[in-house]
XYZ file of C-alpha atoms in Angstrom:
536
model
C 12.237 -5.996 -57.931
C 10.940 -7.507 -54.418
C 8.093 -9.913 -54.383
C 7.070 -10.746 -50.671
C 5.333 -13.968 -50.399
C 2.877 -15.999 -47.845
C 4.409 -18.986 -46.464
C 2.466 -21.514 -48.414
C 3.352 -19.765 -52.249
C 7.188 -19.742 -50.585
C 6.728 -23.773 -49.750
C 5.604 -24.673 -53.044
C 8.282 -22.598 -55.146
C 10.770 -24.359 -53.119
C 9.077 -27.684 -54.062
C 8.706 -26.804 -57.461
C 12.429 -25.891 -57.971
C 13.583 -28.726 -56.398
C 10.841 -30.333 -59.383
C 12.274 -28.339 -62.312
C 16.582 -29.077 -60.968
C 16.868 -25.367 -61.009
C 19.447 -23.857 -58.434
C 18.052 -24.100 -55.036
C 15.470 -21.614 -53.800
C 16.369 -18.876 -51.568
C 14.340 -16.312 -49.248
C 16.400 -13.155 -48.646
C 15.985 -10.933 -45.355
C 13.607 -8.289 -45.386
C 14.974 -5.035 -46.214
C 13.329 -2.348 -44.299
C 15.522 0.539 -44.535
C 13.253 3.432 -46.183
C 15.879 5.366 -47.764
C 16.546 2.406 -50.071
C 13.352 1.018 -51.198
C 10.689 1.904 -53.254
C 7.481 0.754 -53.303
C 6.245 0.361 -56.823
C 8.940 -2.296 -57.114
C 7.420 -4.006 -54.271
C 4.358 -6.607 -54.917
C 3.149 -9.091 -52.113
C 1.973 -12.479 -53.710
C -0.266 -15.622 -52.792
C -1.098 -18.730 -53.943
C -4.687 -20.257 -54.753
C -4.675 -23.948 -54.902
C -7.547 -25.657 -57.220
C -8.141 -29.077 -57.927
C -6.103 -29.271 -61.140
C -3.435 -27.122 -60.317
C -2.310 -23.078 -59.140
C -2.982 -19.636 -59.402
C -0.427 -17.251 -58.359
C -1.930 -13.874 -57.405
C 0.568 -10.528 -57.012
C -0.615 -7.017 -55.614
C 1.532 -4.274 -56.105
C 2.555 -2.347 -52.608
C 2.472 1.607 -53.695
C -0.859 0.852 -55.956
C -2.828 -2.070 -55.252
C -2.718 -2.793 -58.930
C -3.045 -6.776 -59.305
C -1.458 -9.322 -61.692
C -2.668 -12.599 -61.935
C -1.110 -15.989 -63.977
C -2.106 -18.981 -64.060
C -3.175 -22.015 -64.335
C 0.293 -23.899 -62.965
C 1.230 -27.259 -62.419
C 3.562 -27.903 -59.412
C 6.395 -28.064 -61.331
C 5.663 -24.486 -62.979
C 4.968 -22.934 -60.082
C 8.630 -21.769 -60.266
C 8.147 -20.038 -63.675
C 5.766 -17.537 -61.666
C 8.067 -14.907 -61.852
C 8.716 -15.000 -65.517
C 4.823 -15.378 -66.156
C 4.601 -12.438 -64.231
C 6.374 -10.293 -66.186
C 4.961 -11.394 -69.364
C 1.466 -10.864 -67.938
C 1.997 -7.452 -66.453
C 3.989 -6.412 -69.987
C 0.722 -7.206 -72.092
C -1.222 -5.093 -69.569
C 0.937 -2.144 -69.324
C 0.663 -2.370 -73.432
C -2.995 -2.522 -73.073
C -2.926 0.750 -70.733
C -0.952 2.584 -73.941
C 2.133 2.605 -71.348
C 5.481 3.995 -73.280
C 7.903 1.037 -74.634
C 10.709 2.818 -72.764
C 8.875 2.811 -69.656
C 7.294 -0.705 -70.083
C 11.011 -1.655 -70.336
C 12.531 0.049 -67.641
C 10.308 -1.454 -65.415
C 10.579 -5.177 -66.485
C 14.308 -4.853 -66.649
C 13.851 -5.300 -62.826
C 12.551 -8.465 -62.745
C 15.939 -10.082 -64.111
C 17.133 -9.076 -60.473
C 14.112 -10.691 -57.906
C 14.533 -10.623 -54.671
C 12.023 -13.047 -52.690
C 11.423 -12.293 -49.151
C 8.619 -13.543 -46.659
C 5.815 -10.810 -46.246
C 6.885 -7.345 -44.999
C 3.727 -5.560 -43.556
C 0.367 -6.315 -42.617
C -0.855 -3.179 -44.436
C -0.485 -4.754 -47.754
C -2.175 -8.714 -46.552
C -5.249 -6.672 -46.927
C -5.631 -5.315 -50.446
C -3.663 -9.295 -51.098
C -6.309 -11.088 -49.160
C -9.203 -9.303 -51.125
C -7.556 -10.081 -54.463
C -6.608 -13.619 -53.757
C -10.311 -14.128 -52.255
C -11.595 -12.184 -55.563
C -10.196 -14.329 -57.315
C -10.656 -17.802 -55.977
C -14.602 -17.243 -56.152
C -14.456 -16.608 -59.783
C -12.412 -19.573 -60.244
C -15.480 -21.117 -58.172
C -18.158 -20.425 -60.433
C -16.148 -21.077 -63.830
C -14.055 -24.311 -64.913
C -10.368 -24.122 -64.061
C -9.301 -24.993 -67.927
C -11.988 -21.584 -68.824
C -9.719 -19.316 -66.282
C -8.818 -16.704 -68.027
C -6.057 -14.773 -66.038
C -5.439 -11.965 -68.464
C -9.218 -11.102 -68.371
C -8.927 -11.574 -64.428
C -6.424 -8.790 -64.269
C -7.738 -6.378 -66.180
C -11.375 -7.097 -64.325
C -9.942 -6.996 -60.919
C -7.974 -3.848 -61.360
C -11.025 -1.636 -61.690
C -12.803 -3.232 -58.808
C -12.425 -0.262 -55.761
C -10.365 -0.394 -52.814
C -9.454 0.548 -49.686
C -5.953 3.036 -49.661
C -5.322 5.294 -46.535
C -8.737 5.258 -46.027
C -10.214 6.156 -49.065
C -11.795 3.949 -51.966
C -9.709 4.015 -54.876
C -9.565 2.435 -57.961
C -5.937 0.507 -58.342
C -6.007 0.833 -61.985
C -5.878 4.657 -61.497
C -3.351 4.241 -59.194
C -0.928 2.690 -60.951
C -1.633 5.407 -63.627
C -1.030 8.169 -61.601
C 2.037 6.807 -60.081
C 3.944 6.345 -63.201
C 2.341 10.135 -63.746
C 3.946 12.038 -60.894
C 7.174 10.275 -61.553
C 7.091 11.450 -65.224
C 6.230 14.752 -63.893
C 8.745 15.557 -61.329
C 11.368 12.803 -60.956
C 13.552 10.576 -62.801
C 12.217 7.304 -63.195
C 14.710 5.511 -60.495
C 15.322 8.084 -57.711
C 11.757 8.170 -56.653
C 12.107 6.077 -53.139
C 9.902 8.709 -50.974
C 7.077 6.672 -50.020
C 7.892 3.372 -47.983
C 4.426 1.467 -46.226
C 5.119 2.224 -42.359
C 6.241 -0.892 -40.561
C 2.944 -2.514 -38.345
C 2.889 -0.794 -34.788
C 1.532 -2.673 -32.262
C -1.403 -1.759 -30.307
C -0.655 -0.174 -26.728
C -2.048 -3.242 -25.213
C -0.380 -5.589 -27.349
C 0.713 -8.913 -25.689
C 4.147 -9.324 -23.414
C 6.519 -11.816 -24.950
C 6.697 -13.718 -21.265
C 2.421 -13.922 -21.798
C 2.695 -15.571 -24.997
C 5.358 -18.189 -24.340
C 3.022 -19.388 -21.681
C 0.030 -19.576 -23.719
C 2.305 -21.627 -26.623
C 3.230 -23.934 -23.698
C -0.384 -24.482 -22.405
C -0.982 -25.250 -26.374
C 2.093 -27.326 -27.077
C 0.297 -29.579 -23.783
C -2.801 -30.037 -25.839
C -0.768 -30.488 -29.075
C 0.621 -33.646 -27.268
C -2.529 -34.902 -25.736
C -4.437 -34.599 -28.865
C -7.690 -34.915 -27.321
C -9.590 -35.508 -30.304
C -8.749 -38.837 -30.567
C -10.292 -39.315 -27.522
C -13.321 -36.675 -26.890
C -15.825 -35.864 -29.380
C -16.980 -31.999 -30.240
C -20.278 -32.818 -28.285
C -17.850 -32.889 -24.916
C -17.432 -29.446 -23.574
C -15.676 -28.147 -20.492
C -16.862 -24.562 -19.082
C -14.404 -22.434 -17.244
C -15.268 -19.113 -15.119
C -13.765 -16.174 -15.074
C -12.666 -15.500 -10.964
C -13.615 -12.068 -11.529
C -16.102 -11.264 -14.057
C -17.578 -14.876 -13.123
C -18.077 -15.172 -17.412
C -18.394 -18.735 -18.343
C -15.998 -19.589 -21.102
C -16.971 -22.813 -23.209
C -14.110 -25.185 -24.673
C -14.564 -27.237 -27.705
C -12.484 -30.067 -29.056
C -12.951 -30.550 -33.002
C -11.371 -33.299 -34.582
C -12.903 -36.258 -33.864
C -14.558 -36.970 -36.841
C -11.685 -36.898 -38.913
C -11.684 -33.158 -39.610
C -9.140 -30.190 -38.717
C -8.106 -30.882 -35.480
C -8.413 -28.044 -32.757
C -10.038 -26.682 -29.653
C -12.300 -23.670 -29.425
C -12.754 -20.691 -26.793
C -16.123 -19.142 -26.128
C -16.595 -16.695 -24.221
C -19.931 -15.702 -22.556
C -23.269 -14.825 -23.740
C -22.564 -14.145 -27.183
C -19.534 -17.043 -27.583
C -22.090 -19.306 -26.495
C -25.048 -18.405 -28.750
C -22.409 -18.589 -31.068
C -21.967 -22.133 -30.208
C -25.607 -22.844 -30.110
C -25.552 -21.758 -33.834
C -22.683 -23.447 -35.213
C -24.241 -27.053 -33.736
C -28.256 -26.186 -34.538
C -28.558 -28.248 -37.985
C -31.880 -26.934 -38.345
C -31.137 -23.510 -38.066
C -28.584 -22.632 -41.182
C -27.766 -19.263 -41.722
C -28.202 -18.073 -45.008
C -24.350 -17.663 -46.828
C -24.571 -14.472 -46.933
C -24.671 -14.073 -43.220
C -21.672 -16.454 -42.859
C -19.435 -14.223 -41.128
C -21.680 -13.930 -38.271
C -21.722 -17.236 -37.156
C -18.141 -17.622 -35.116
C -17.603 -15.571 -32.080
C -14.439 -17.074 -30.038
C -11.140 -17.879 -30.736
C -10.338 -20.923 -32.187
C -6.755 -22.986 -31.897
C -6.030 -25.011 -35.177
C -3.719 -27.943 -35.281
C -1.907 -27.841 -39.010
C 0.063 -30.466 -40.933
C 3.281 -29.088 -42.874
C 0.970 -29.153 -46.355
C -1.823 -26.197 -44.903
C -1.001 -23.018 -45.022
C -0.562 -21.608 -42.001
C -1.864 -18.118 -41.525
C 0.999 -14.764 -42.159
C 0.462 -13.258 -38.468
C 1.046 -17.015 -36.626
C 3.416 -17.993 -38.685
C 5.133 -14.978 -38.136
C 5.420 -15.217 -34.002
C 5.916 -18.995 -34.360
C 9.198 -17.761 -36.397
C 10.566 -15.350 -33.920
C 9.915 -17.673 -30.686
C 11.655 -20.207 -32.641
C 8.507 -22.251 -32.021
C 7.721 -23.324 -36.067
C 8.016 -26.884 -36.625
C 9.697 -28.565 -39.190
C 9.680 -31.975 -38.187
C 6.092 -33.185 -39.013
C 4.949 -31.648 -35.724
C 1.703 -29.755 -35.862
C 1.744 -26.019 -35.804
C -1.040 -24.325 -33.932
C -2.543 -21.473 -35.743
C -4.778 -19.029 -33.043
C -7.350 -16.644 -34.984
C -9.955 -14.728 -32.835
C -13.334 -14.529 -34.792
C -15.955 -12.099 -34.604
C -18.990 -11.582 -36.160
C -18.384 -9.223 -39.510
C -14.681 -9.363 -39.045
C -12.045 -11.060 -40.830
C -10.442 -13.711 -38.708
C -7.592 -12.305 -36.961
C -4.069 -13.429 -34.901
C -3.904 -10.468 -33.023
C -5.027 -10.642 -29.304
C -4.849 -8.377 -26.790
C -2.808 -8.988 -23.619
C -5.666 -9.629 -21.155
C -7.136 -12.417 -23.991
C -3.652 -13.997 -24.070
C -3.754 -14.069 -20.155
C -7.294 -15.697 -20.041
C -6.395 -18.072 -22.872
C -3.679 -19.128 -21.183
C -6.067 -19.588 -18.152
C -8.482 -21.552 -19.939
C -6.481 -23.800 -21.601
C -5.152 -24.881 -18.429
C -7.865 -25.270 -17.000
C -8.656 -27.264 -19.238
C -5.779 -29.750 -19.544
C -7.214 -30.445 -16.227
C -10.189 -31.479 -16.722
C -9.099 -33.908 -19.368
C -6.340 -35.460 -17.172
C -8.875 -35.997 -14.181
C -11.359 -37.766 -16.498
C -8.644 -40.063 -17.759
C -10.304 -40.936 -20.860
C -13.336 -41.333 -20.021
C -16.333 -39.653 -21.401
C -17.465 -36.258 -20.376
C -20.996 -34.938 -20.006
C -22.607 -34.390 -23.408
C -24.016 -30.708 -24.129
C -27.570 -33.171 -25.260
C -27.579 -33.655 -21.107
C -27.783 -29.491 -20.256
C -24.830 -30.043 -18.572
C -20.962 -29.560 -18.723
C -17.997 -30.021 -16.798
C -16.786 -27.184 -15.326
C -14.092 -25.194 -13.596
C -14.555 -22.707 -11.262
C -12.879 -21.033 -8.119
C -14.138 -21.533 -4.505
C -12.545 -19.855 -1.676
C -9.164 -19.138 -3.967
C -9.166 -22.465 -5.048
C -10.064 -24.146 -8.759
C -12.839 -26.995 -7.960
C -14.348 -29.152 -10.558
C -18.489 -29.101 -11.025
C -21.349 -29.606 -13.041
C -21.931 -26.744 -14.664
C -25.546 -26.428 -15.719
C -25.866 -25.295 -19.258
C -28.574 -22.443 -20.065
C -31.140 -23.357 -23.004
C -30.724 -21.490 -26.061
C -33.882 -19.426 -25.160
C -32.314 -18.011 -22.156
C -29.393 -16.587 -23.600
C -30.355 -15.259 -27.145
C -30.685 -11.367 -27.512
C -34.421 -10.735 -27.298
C -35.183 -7.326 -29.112
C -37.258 -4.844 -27.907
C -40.060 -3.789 -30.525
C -38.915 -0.665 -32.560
C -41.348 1.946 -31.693
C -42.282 4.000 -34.743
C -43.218 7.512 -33.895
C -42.570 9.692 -36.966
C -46.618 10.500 -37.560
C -46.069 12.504 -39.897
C -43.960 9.498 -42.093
C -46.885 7.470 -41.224
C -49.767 9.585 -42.801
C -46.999 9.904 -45.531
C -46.939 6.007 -46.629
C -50.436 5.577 -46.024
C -51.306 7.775 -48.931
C -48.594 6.718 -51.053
C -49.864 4.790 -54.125
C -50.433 0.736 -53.852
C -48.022 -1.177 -55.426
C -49.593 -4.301 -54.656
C -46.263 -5.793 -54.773
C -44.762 -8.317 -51.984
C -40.995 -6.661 -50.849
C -38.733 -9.261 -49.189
C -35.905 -7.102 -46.715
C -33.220 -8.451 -44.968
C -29.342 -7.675 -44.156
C -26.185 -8.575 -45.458
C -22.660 -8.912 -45.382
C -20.819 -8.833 -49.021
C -17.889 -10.918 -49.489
C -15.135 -8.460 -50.294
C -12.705 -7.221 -47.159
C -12.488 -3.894 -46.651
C -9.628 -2.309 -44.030
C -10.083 1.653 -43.649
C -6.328 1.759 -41.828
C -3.578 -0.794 -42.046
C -3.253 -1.231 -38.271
C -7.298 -1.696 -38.142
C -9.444 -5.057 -38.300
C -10.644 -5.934 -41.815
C -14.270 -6.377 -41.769
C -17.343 -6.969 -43.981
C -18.864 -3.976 -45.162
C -23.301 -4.446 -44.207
C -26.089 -3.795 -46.861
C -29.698 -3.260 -46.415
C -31.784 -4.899 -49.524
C -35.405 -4.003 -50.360
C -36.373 -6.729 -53.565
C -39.744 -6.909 -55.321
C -39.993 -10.574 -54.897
C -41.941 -11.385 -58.139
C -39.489 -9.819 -60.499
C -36.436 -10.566 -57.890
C -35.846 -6.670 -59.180
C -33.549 -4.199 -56.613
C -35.675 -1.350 -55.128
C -32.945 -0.142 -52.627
C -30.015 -0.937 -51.250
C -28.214 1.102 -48.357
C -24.690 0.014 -47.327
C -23.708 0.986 -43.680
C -20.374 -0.243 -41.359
C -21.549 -0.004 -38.092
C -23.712 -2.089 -36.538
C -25.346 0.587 -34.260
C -26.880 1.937 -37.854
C -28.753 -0.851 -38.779
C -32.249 0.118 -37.123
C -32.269 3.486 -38.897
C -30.816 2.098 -42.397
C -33.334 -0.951 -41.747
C -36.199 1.601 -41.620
C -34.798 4.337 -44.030
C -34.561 1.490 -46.956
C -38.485 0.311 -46.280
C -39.794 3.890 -46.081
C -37.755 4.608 -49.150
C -39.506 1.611 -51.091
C -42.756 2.490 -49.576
C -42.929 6.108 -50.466
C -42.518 4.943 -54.250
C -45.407 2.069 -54.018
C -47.010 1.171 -50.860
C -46.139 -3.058 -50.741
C -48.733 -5.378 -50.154
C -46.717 -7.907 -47.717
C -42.852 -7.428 -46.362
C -40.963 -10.817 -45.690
C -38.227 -11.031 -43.507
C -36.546 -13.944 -42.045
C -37.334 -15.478 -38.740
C -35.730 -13.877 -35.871
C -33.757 -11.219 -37.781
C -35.183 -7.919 -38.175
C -39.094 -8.062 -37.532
C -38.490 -6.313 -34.489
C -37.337 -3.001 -36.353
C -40.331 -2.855 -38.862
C -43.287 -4.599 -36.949
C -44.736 -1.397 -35.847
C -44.424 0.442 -38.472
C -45.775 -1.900 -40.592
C -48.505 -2.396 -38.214
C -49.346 1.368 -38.374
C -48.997 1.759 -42.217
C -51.103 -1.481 -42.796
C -48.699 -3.676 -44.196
C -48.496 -7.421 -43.416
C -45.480 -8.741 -42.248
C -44.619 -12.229 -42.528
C -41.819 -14.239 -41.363
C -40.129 -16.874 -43.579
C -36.747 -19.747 -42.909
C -34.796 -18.742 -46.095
C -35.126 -15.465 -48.788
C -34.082 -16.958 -52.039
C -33.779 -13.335 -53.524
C -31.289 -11.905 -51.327
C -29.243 -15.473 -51.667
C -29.301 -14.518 -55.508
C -28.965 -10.730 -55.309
C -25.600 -11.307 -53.371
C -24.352 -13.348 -55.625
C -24.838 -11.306 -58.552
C -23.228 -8.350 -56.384
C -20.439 -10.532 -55.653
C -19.988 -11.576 -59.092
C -19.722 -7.410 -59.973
C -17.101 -7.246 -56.865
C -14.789 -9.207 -59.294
């Protein structure tokens, strides 16, 4: 059997071997020859660290059927493979699964091979378990973790599997099913997970050895120590004349990095991540970063698959206390992700140089601070790269004002004006749920989107609509509040302040149903969380 692990579960097994004086800890190469493997002897694994300890979390590769032990010490961290295969015997006894078969199976352990991860189709459904997981751990008291119930909990929860939703726990079933059925129980080797093919503008080697070098340059000057995250330099595009904004975090004693901007949206970004006042709710977390951020990590963090994976082949992973730079674009709804295109590469590459500038020519000396309106910037003039002021545009000039939905449907109009009075005060807004969903293995993972209608006095669901694509959520927005309103005209709506007034002001207006405008909706905060707590 083949377990394929991230790079910080790998670290620690090494560390806890060392701990237990077993024989030294080995990672074999990864086998990729079709013909001889099979995938329901594959499982990817990760590691969840908590304060008192470790939870070791395994997804099988053909199924998506998940096992998961714990709680470890440091030093037991290298019994995870024999924990494993007691945990996944008690469930397969549970499921009614045949001794013989239960047996035949496990037998396979006694032969592990350990390998690094082999695909970034399976860091999906592994990265939704893991995450699954480490919330529940959240809410309940590590000692009260129990794993076995975890396991069987998190193998009904639906996934994502060649782009359908599927339950893993019917999965595994039917696996072991059609091998029964039509094959022996060792020759079936048909199905191997395609390797990852990258995208047709996927990055030249040359393009990303000269980004590394621009970030090994800021590696070394680690600017942090000198420039505060209140110091930003702006650099234009010579083409598109976009304004990119660089960040330096760090300074106050947190990760260490530097962050990329890029234009309107990177900058309202910006302008939301450093307006105290202005918190989004949690549940609109993943909306807040839009940029790509460069993270400096110690040898303890774990670094993420994807980088750690390049760093590898360039030979550029450090194992001597350095700092290894971990690059993940984020985007609002999205998971954060290492893969770039070859034109972002280029710019980064651009920008970071650009940059390096900037902080040589101020030799240590402060730069403009964002509270002034104004940056340093970079900018070409007649071919050249000059150094200016760059005059920073107020928040109000660069947010996204919406034009007012115009509601035109009459005959929907007459329609909820006749509809009985509930009397009732609805609060709407929308959401992103916490569980990753990736509808192809070479796609983005993202946050799947729901509309929520909730009677606010009872805090009870009237409708939810889920939706994936942004460019929905003015006709879900609307569908969901003349779905409510055709069952019990409301009283009042609430939304939040500058979120979606601008879909439902007129028809509200024309209905005759006040709208107000609140900071915070305390039933959608709890609603999620309850929905989150079903996820797992």
């Amino acid at each position: 059997m083949r377990f394929h692990g991230t790079n910080k579960l790998l670290t620690l097994l090494k560390k806890s071997t060392k701990l237990k004086g077993k024989d030294a800890f080995s990672i074999e190469p990864v086998e990729t020859d079709a013909k001889e493997l099979d995938e329901l002897y594959d499982w990817h694994t990760s590691l969840i660290e908590v304060e008192e300890g470790y939870i070791v979390t395994f997804v099988n590769d053909l199924t998506q059927f998940p096992v998961i032990i714990g709680p470890l010490s440091l030093e037991d961290v290298s019994d995870s493979f024999a924990l494993f295969k007691k945990q996944l015997e008690a469930m397969m006894k549970k499921q009614l699964f045949k001794e013989s078969e239960i047996q035949a199976y496990l037998e396979s352990i006694n032969n592990t091979i350990v390998t690094k991860s082999i695909s970034r189709a399976k860091l999906g459904p592994l990265s939704a378990v893991t995450s699954d997981t480490n919330a529940r751990i959240k809410e309940l008291s590590f000692e009260n973790v129990d794993t076995f119930d975890l396991t069987e909990q998190l193998s009904e929860v639906p996934r994502i599997k060649d782009g359908e939703v599927s339950i893993p726990l019917e999965n595994w079933f039917d696996a072991w099913v059609e091998r029964s059925s039509d094959h022996t129980f060792s020759d079936f080797s048909e199905k191997f997970d395609e390797q990852w093919i990258p995208a047709l503008n996927d990055p030249l080697q040359d393009h990303w050895s000269k980004l590394y070098d621009q970030i090994d340059q800021v590696s070394k000057m680690k600017p942090w120590e000198s420039y505060s995250d209140n110091e930003w330099v702006a650099v234009q595009h010579p083409e598109t004349k976009e304004w990119t904004y660089c960040t330096i975090m760090g300074n106050d004693g947190s990760f260490k990095g530097i962050g990329l901007f890029t234009g309107r949206d990177g900058l309202n970004s910006l302008y939301t991540i450093y307006d105290q006042q202005n918190e989004l709710p949690d549940y609109l977390a993943h909306t807040k970063q839009d940029g790509i951020i460069i993270s400096f990590l110690d040898q303890e963090e774990d670094l993420d698959q994807d980088n750690a994976d390049r760093l590898t082949k360039m030979g550029r992973m450090q194992s001597n206390g350095s700092l290894n730079p971990e690059l993940m674009k984020h985007t609002p709804g999205f998971v954060p992700w290492a893969v770039l295109s070859d034109a972002e590469v280029q710019w980064t590459t651009d920008v970071i140089e650009q940059l390096l500038i900037v902080l040589n020519e101020s030799e240590g000396k402060l730069l403009p601070s964002v509270t002034s309106g104004h940056v340093m910037g970079r900018q070409q003039e007649e071919n050249h790269w000059v150094t200016k002021d760059h005059l920073l545009p107020e928040w109000a000039q660069i947010k996204e004002v919406k034009e007012k939905e115009r509601f035109r449907n009459e005959i929907v109009i007459h329609k909820i004006k006749r509809a009985p009075k509930a009397k009732n005060t609805v609060v709407l807004d929308v959401a992103y749920t916490k569980s990753v969903i990736q509808e192809h293995p070479h796609e983005r993972p993202f946050y799947p989107m729901l509309v929520l209608g909730i009677e606010r006095s009872s805090g009870l669901v009237l409708d939810v609509k889920p939706y994936s694509n942004s460019s929905e959520m003015k006709q879900i927005v609307q569908k969901c509040l003349i779905d409510i309103c055709s069952k019990g005209k409301p009283k009042e709506v609430l939304v939040r302040k500058n979120s979606i007034e601008w879909i439902i002001e007129d028809f509200c207006k024309k209905t005759n149903i006040k709208l107000k405008t609140v900071d915070q909706l305390e039933e959608v905060e709890a609603v999620m969380k309850e929905i989150h707590d079903e996820q797992i």
